[in-house]
Amino acid sequence: MTTSQDEPAVRSACDEVAGTYADHFRSTEPELPVELAMVEHFASLVGGGRRVLDAGCGAGRMMPVLAGHGCRVEGVDLSPEMVRRSRRDHAAYPAQVASLADLPFPDDCFDGVFSWYSTIHTPDADLPVVLHELRRVLRPGGLLLAAFQSGHGVRDVSGSYRSHGHDVVLHRWNRTPDEMAQALAVAGMVEVARLERAAAAHERDAQAVLVARA
């Protein structure tokens, strides 16, 4: 399947569904304990009080989780409407609109970068640019966490939003942990932890989380 999807298309779709998404997922409802354990492990490796970027923070639901593990967290997201909800619902944590391919931060300024399913709408051809940018803002020795659906191919996920009354077109790229680990290595990061689990009853695909060090 040959599919392309540019940032304006993703931004438009996420703006359209932001309210529904934020109302439906207010905290960690979609996550299993094993994923949350990986978040805690990531935070422990970063260290308490360290600066962490939630890269693709959406409506901000994971920022309180990171803060609860001692991170000094702030967020960016491509969607202005997602950021608006993040600022409204999680006002304690700064959030701003930005592309993951062009972050508004200097080099080497974060101890951790948290990419919680934020690269899944990025086509394979564009993924290296995003990962290099996430690496750029990490200090030497800093940690990146990437969560994503595990597998192969492109999924049309528009239907799940249309069932809630949103006429959007949105695709998701599945990747294996090995593929993501290789992409992270090319961007200058070394894998230090990995989780891959089978799909739960409410899921279509397996899930994966990688932690890598700059």
PDB file of C-alpha atoms in Angstrom:
ATOM      1  CA  MET A   1       0.000   0.000   0.000  1.00  0.00           C
ATOM      2  CA  THR A   2       1.483   3.326  -1.092  1.00  0.00           C
ATOM      3  CA  THR A   3       0.259   6.123   1.133  1.00  0.00           C
ATOM      4  CA  SER A   4       1.488   9.610   1.899  1.00  0.00           C
ATOM      5  CA  GLN A   5       0.293  11.980   4.580  1.00  0.00           C
ATOM      6  CA  ASP A   6       1.648  15.465   5.156  1.00  0.00           C
ATOM      7  CA  GLU A   7       1.645  17.566   8.323  1.00  0.00           C
ATOM      8  CA  PRO A   8      -1.223  19.863   7.260  1.00  0.00           C
ATOM      9  CA  ALA A   9      -3.449  16.805   6.801  1.00  0.00           C
ATOM     10  CA  VAL A  10      -2.520  15.438  10.229  1.00  0.00           C
ATOM     11  CA  ARG A  11      -2.963  18.851  11.852  1.00  0.00           C
ATOM     12  CA  SER A  12      -6.418  19.275  10.293  1.00  0.00           C
ATOM     13  CA  ALA A  13      -7.557  15.811  11.401  1.00  0.00           C
ATOM     14  CA  CYS A  14      -6.245  16.248  14.950  1.00  0.00           C
ATOM     15  CA  ASP A  15      -7.832  19.688  15.249  1.00  0.00           C
ATOM     16  CA  GLU A  16     -11.155  18.174  14.212  1.00  0.00           C
ATOM     17  CA  VAL A  17     -11.071  15.312  16.735  1.00  0.00           C
ATOM     18  CA  ALA A  18      -9.299  17.104  19.622  1.00  0.00           C
ATOM     19  CA  GLY A  19     -12.395  17.642  21.758  1.00  0.00           C
ATOM     20  CA  THR A  20     -13.661  14.089  21.366  1.00  0.00           C
ATOM     21  CA  TYR A  21     -10.221  12.643  22.045  1.00  0.00           C
ATOM     22  CA  ALA A  22      -9.627  14.797  25.126  1.00  0.00           C
ATOM     23  CA  ASP A  23     -13.045  13.977  26.576  1.00  0.00           C
ATOM     24  CA  HIS A  24     -12.670  10.242  25.931  1.00  0.00           C
ATOM     25  CA  PHE A  25      -9.089   9.846  27.147  1.00  0.00           C
ATOM     26  CA  ARG A  26      -8.603  12.083  30.166  1.00  0.00           C
ATOM     27  CA  SER A  27      -5.769  10.117  31.740  1.00  0.00           C
ATOM     28  CA  THR A  28      -4.309   6.640  31.195  1.00  0.00           C
ATOM     29  CA  GLU A  29      -7.506   4.798  30.248  1.00  0.00           C
ATOM     30  CA  PRO A  30      -5.993   3.159  27.112  1.00  0.00           C
ATOM     31  CA  GLU A  31      -2.785   1.950  28.782  1.00  0.00           C
ATOM     32  CA  LEU A  32      -2.069  -1.379  30.437  1.00  0.00           C
ATOM     33  CA  PRO A  33       0.055  -1.539  33.616  1.00  0.00           C
ATOM     34  CA  VAL A  34       3.040  -2.851  31.688  1.00  0.00           C
ATOM     35  CA  GLU A  35       3.157   0.294  29.509  1.00  0.00           C
ATOM     36  CA  LEU A  36       2.893   2.516  32.558  1.00  0.00           C
ATOM     37  CA  ALA A  37       5.772   0.553  34.078  1.00  0.00           C
ATOM     38  CA  MET A  38       7.867   1.498  31.049  1.00  0.00           C
ATOM     39  CA  VAL A  39       6.973   5.153  31.588  1.00  0.00           C
ATOM     40  CA  GLU A  40       8.091   4.862  35.198  1.00  0.00           C
ATOM     41  CA  HIS A  41      11.312   3.139  34.111  1.00  0.00           C
ATOM     42  CA  PHE A  42      12.015   5.900  31.600  1.00  0.00           C
ATOM     43  CA  ALA A  43      11.476   8.572  34.264  1.00  0.00           C
ATOM     44  CA  SER A  44      13.758   6.733  36.684  1.00  0.00           C
ATOM     45  CA  LEU A  45      16.534   6.638  34.082  1.00  0.00           C
ATOM     46  CA  VAL A  46      16.106  10.338  33.322  1.00  0.00           C
ATOM     47  CA  GLY A  47      16.247  11.214  37.026  1.00  0.00           C
ATOM     48  CA  GLY A  48      14.109  13.345  39.291  1.00  0.00           C
ATOM     49  CA  GLY A  49      13.721  17.035  38.589  1.00  0.00           C
ATOM     50  CA  ARG A  50      15.068  16.768  35.056  1.00  0.00           C
ATOM     51  CA  ARG A  51      13.577  18.563  32.063  1.00  0.00           C
ATOM     52  CA  VAL A  52      11.447  16.337  29.807  1.00  0.00           C
ATOM     53  CA  LEU A  53       9.699  17.210  26.546  1.00  0.00           C
ATOM     54  CA  ASP A  54       6.386  15.502  25.824  1.00  0.00           C
ATOM     55  CA  ALA A  55       6.871  15.541  22.055  1.00  0.00           C
ATOM     56  CA  GLY A  56       3.412  15.215  20.565  1.00  0.00           C
ATOM     57  CA  CYS A  57       1.602  15.806  23.838  1.00  0.00           C
ATOM     58  CA  GLY A  58      -1.865  15.859  22.298  1.00  0.00           C
ATOM     59  CA  ALA A  59      -4.373  17.046  24.894  1.00  0.00           C
ATOM     60  CA  GLY A  60      -1.742  16.681  27.611  1.00  0.00           C
ATOM     61  CA  ARG A  61      -3.007  13.587  29.401  1.00  0.00           C
ATOM     62  CA  MET A  62       0.448  12.034  29.945  1.00  0.00           C
ATOM     63  CA  MET A  63       2.139  15.127  31.342  1.00  0.00           C
ATOM     64  CA  PRO A  64       0.701  14.666  34.860  1.00  0.00           C
ATOM     65  CA  VAL A  65       1.915  11.055  34.744  1.00  0.00           C
ATOM     66  CA  LEU A  66       5.459  12.168  33.955  1.00  0.00           C
ATOM     67  CA  ALA A  67       5.295  14.889  36.583  1.00  0.00           C
ATOM     68  CA  GLY A  68       4.133  12.299  39.093  1.00  0.00           C
ATOM     69  CA  HIS A  69       7.393  10.453  38.474  1.00  0.00           C
ATOM     70  CA  GLY A  70       9.426  13.574  39.177  1.00  0.00           C
ATOM     71  CA  CYS A  71       9.891  14.970  35.664  1.00  0.00           C
ATOM     72  CA  ARG A  72       9.846  18.705  34.945  1.00  0.00           C
ATOM     73  CA  VAL A  73       7.650  18.353  31.887  1.00  0.00           C
ATOM     74  CA  GLU A  74       6.469  20.575  29.046  1.00  0.00           C
ATOM     75  CA  GLY A  75       4.757  19.695  25.787  1.00  0.00           C
ATOM     76  CA  VAL A  76       4.522  20.441  22.090  1.00  0.00           C
ATOM     77  CA  ASP A  77       1.976  19.284  19.561  1.00  0.00           C
ATOM     78  CA  LEU A  78       1.270  19.912  15.893  1.00  0.00           C
ATOM     79  CA  SER A  79      -2.429  20.572  16.531  1.00  0.00           C
ATOM     80  CA  PRO A  80      -3.489  23.978  17.903  1.00  0.00           C
ATOM     81  CA  GLU A  81      -6.744  22.480  19.158  1.00  0.00           C
ATOM     82  CA  MET A  82      -4.942  19.718  21.026  1.00  0.00           C
ATOM     83  CA  VAL A  83      -2.669  22.308  22.612  1.00  0.00           C
ATOM     84  CA  ARG A  84      -5.680  24.428  23.548  1.00  0.00           C
ATOM     85  CA  ARG A  85      -7.178  21.465  25.406  1.00  0.00           C
ATOM     86  CA  SER A  86      -3.846  20.674  27.025  1.00  0.00           C
ATOM     87  CA  ARG A  87      -3.561  24.225  28.324  1.00  0.00           C
ATOM     88  CA  ARG A  88      -7.156  24.126  29.579  1.00  0.00           C
ATOM     89  CA  ASP A  89      -7.141  20.671  31.150  1.00  0.00           C
ATOM     90  CA  HIS A  90      -3.512  20.541  32.332  1.00  0.00           C
ATOM     91  CA  ALA A  91      -2.623  24.161  32.855  1.00  0.00           C
ATOM     92  CA  ALA A  92       0.234  23.359  35.249  1.00  0.00           C
ATOM     93  CA  TYR A  93       2.353  22.145  32.333  1.00  0.00           C
ATOM     94  CA  PRO A  94       3.494  24.471  29.512  1.00  0.00           C
ATOM     95  CA  ALA A  95       2.445  23.443  26.010  1.00  0.00           C
ATOM     96  CA  GLN A  96       2.945  25.072  22.633  1.00  0.00           C
ATOM     97  CA  VAL A  97       2.226  24.377  18.971  1.00  0.00           C
ATOM     98  CA  ALA A  98       5.190  22.969  17.057  1.00  0.00           C
ATOM     99  CA  SER A  99       6.131  20.392  14.462  1.00  0.00           C
ATOM    100  CA  LEU A 100       8.251  17.476  15.650  1.00  0.00           C
ATOM    101  CA  ALA A 101      10.313  18.049  12.520  1.00  0.00           C
ATOM    102  CA  ASP A 102      11.128  21.624  13.567  1.00  0.00           C
ATOM    103  CA  LEU A 103      11.178  22.038  17.344  1.00  0.00           C
ATOM    104  CA  PRO A 104      11.468  25.560  18.807  1.00  0.00           C
ATOM    105  CA  PHE A 105      14.308  24.661  21.184  1.00  0.00           C
ATOM    106  CA  PRO A 106      18.113  24.892  21.091  1.00  0.00           C
ATOM    107  CA  ASP A 107      20.371  21.873  20.872  1.00  0.00           C
ATOM    108  CA  ASP A 108      20.997  19.694  23.934  1.00  0.00           C
ATOM    109  CA  CYS A 109      18.365  21.265  26.190  1.00  0.00           C
ATOM    110  CA  PHE A 110      16.275  18.302  27.435  1.00  0.00           C
ATOM    111  CA  ASP A 111      17.225  15.388  29.671  1.00  0.00           C
ATOM    112  CA  GLY A 112      14.391  13.311  28.257  1.00  0.00           C
ATOM    113  CA  VAL A 113      12.077  13.251  25.240  1.00  0.00           C
ATOM    114  CA  PHE A 114       8.783  11.375  25.565  1.00  0.00           C
ATOM    115  CA  SER A 115       7.235  10.322  22.246  1.00  0.00           C
ATOM    116  CA  TRP A 116       4.022   8.562  23.240  1.00  0.00           C
ATOM    117  CA  TYR A 117       2.494   7.349  19.946  1.00  0.00           C
ATOM    118  CA  SER A 118       3.479  10.696  18.407  1.00  0.00           C
ATOM    119  CA  THR A 119       5.306   9.295  15.347  1.00  0.00           C
ATOM    120  CA  ILE A 120       2.581   6.884  14.267  1.00  0.00           C
ATOM    121  CA  HIS A 121       1.110   9.299  11.691  1.00  0.00           C
ATOM    122  CA  THR A 122       4.552  10.063  10.236  1.00  0.00           C
ATOM    123  CA  PRO A 123       5.262   8.262   6.940  1.00  0.00           C
ATOM    124  CA  ASP A 124       8.384   6.124   6.792  1.00  0.00           C
ATOM    125  CA  ALA A 125      10.095   8.575   4.443  1.00  0.00           C
ATOM    126  CA  ASP A 126       9.674  11.409   6.956  1.00  0.00           C
ATOM    127  CA  LEU A 127      10.512   9.494  10.138  1.00  0.00           C
ATOM    128  CA  PRO A 128      14.309  10.070   9.997  1.00  0.00           C
ATOM    129  CA  VAL A 129      13.814  13.848  10.017  1.00  0.00           C
ATOM    130  CA  VAL A 130      11.616  13.651  13.109  1.00  0.00           C
ATOM    131  CA  LEU A 131      13.943  11.313  14.995  1.00  0.00           C
ATOM    132  CA  HIS A 132      16.994  13.446  14.217  1.00  0.00           C
ATOM    133  CA  GLU A 133      15.138  16.481  15.531  1.00  0.00           C
ATOM    134  CA  LEU A 134      14.165  14.699  18.736  1.00  0.00           C
ATOM    135  CA  ARG A 135      17.798  13.647  19.137  1.00  0.00           C
ATOM    136  CA  ARG A 136      18.987  17.212  18.497  1.00  0.00           C
ATOM    137  CA  VAL A 137      17.215  18.623  21.556  1.00  0.00           C
ATOM    138  CA  LEU A 138      18.462  15.815  23.834  1.00  0.00           C
ATOM    139  CA  ARG A 139      21.530  16.402  25.954  1.00  0.00           C
ATOM    140  CA  PRO A 140      24.337  13.839  25.545  1.00  0.00           C
ATOM    141  CA  GLY A 141      23.288  10.839  27.606  1.00  0.00           C
ATOM    142  CA  GLY A 142      19.649  11.924  27.564  1.00  0.00           C
ATOM    143  CA  LEU A 143      16.823   9.403  27.108  1.00  0.00           C
ATOM    144  CA  LEU A 144      14.090   9.096  24.512  1.00  0.00           C
ATOM    145  CA  LEU A 145      10.981   6.946  24.919  1.00  0.00           C
ATOM    146  CA  ALA A 146       9.013   5.996  21.799  1.00  0.00           C
ATOM    147  CA  ALA A 147       5.681   4.141  21.928  1.00  0.00           C
ATOM    148  CA  PHE A 148       3.975   2.863  18.780  1.00  0.00           C
ATOM    149  CA  GLN A 149       1.850   0.101  17.289  1.00  0.00           C
ATOM    150  CA  SER A 150       4.028  -2.882  16.367  1.00  0.00           C
ATOM    151  CA  GLY A 151       3.795  -4.563  13.007  1.00  0.00           C
ATOM    152  CA  HIS A 152       3.948  -3.824   9.305  1.00  0.00           C
ATOM    153  CA  GLY A 153       2.040  -1.675   6.878  1.00  0.00           C
ATOM    154  CA  VAL A 154      -0.282   1.302   6.931  1.00  0.00           C
ATOM    155  CA  ARG A 155      -3.644   1.361   8.670  1.00  0.00           C
ATOM    156  CA  ASP A 156      -6.529   3.632   7.716  1.00  0.00           C
ATOM    157  CA  VAL A 157      -7.773   4.724  11.153  1.00  0.00           C
ATOM    158  CA  SER A 158     -10.345   7.206   9.866  1.00  0.00           C
ATOM    159  CA  GLY A 159     -13.255   4.936  10.717  1.00  0.00           C
ATOM    160  CA  SER A 160     -12.723   5.120  14.466  1.00  0.00           C
ATOM    161  CA  TYR A 161     -13.196   8.882  14.299  1.00  0.00           C
ATOM    162  CA  ARG A 162     -16.044   8.809  11.807  1.00  0.00           C
ATOM    163  CA  SER A 163     -17.944   6.614  14.248  1.00  0.00           C
ATOM    164  CA  HIS A 164     -17.855   9.660  16.561  1.00  0.00           C
ATOM    165  CA  GLY A 165     -19.123  12.000  13.855  1.00  0.00           C
ATOM    166  CA  HIS A 166     -15.785  13.319  12.524  1.00  0.00           C
ATOM    167  CA  ASP A 167     -15.285  13.295   8.754  1.00  0.00           C
ATOM    168  CA  VAL A 168     -11.496  12.940   8.693  1.00  0.00           C
ATOM    169  CA  VAL A 169      -8.878  10.982   6.787  1.00  0.00           C
ATOM    170  CA  LEU A 170      -6.004   9.695   8.908  1.00  0.00           C
ATOM    171  CA  HIS A 171      -3.458   6.921   8.403  1.00  0.00           C
ATOM    172  CA  ARG A 172      -1.137   5.199  10.857  1.00  0.00           C
ATOM    173  CA  TRP A 173       2.232   3.583  10.146  1.00  0.00           C
ATOM    174  CA  ASN A 174       2.982   0.361  12.036  1.00  0.00           C
ATOM    175  CA  ARG A 175       6.649  -0.496  12.668  1.00  0.00           C
ATOM    176  CA  THR A 176       8.426  -3.386  14.329  1.00  0.00           C
ATOM    177  CA  PRO A 177      10.630  -2.721  17.363  1.00  0.00           C
ATOM    178  CA  ASP A 178      13.658  -3.764  15.312  1.00  0.00           C
ATOM    179  CA  GLU A 179      12.772  -1.231  12.611  1.00  0.00           C
ATOM    180  CA  MET A 180      12.326   1.536  15.151  1.00  0.00           C
ATOM    181  CA  ALA A 181      15.528   0.598  16.975  1.00  0.00           C
ATOM    182  CA  GLN A 182      17.426   0.824  13.695  1.00  0.00           C
ATOM    183  CA  ALA A 183      15.882   4.208  12.909  1.00  0.00           C
ATOM    184  CA  LEU A 184      16.836   5.464  16.370  1.00  0.00           C
ATOM    185  CA  ALA A 185      20.382   4.188  15.875  1.00  0.00           C
ATOM    186  CA  VAL A 186      20.694   6.077  12.596  1.00  0.00           C
ATOM    187  CA  ALA A 187      19.539   9.200  14.460  1.00  0.00           C
ATOM    188  CA  GLY A 188      22.296   8.725  17.034  1.00  0.00           C
ATOM    189  CA  MET A 189      20.595   6.809  19.843  1.00  0.00           C
ATOM    190  CA  VAL A 190      21.245   3.406  21.412  1.00  0.00           C
ATOM    191  CA  GLU A 191      18.409   1.186  22.669  1.00  0.00           C
ATOM    192  CA  VAL A 192      18.458   0.494  26.412  1.00  0.00           C
ATOM    193  CA  ALA A 193      14.997  -1.003  27.039  1.00  0.00           C
ATOM    194  CA  ARG A 194      12.213  -2.607  25.034  1.00  0.00           C
ATOM    195  CA  LEU A 195       8.631  -3.764  25.516  1.00  0.00           C
ATOM    196  CA  GLU A 196       6.527  -5.582  22.950  1.00  0.00           C
ATOM    197  CA  ARG A 197       3.188  -7.127  23.820  1.00  0.00           C
ATOM    198  CA  ALA A 198       0.309  -8.749  21.987  1.00  0.00           C
ATOM    199  CA  ALA A 199      -2.794  -6.753  21.215  1.00  0.00           C
ATOM    200  CA  ALA A 200      -5.303  -6.531  24.049  1.00  0.00           C
ATOM    201  CA  ALA A 201      -8.984  -7.307  23.477  1.00  0.00           C
ATOM    202  CA  HIS A 202      -9.773  -3.692  22.571  1.00  0.00           C
ATOM    203  CA  GLU A 203      -6.817  -3.329  20.179  1.00  0.00           C
ATOM    204  CA  ARG A 204      -6.148  -4.289  16.585  1.00  0.00           C
ATOM    205  CA  ASP A 205      -2.353  -4.401  16.738  1.00  0.00           C
ATOM    206  CA  ALA A 206       0.477  -5.322  19.064  1.00  0.00           C
ATOM    207  CA  GLN A 207       2.074  -2.476  21.010  1.00  0.00           C
ATOM    208  CA  ALA A 208       5.714  -1.561  21.580  1.00  0.00           C
ATOM    209  CA  VAL A 209       7.772   0.842  23.689  1.00  0.00           C
ATOM    210  CA  LEU A 210      11.472   1.526  23.200  1.00  0.00           C
ATOM    211  CA  VAL A 211      13.816   3.580  25.390  1.00  0.00           C
ATOM    212  CA  ALA A 212      17.049   4.806  23.810  1.00  0.00           C
ATOM    213  CA  ARG A 213      19.981   6.888  25.006  1.00  0.00           C
ATOM    214  CA  ALA A 214      21.582   9.724  23.037  1.00  0.00           C
TER     215      ALA A 214
END
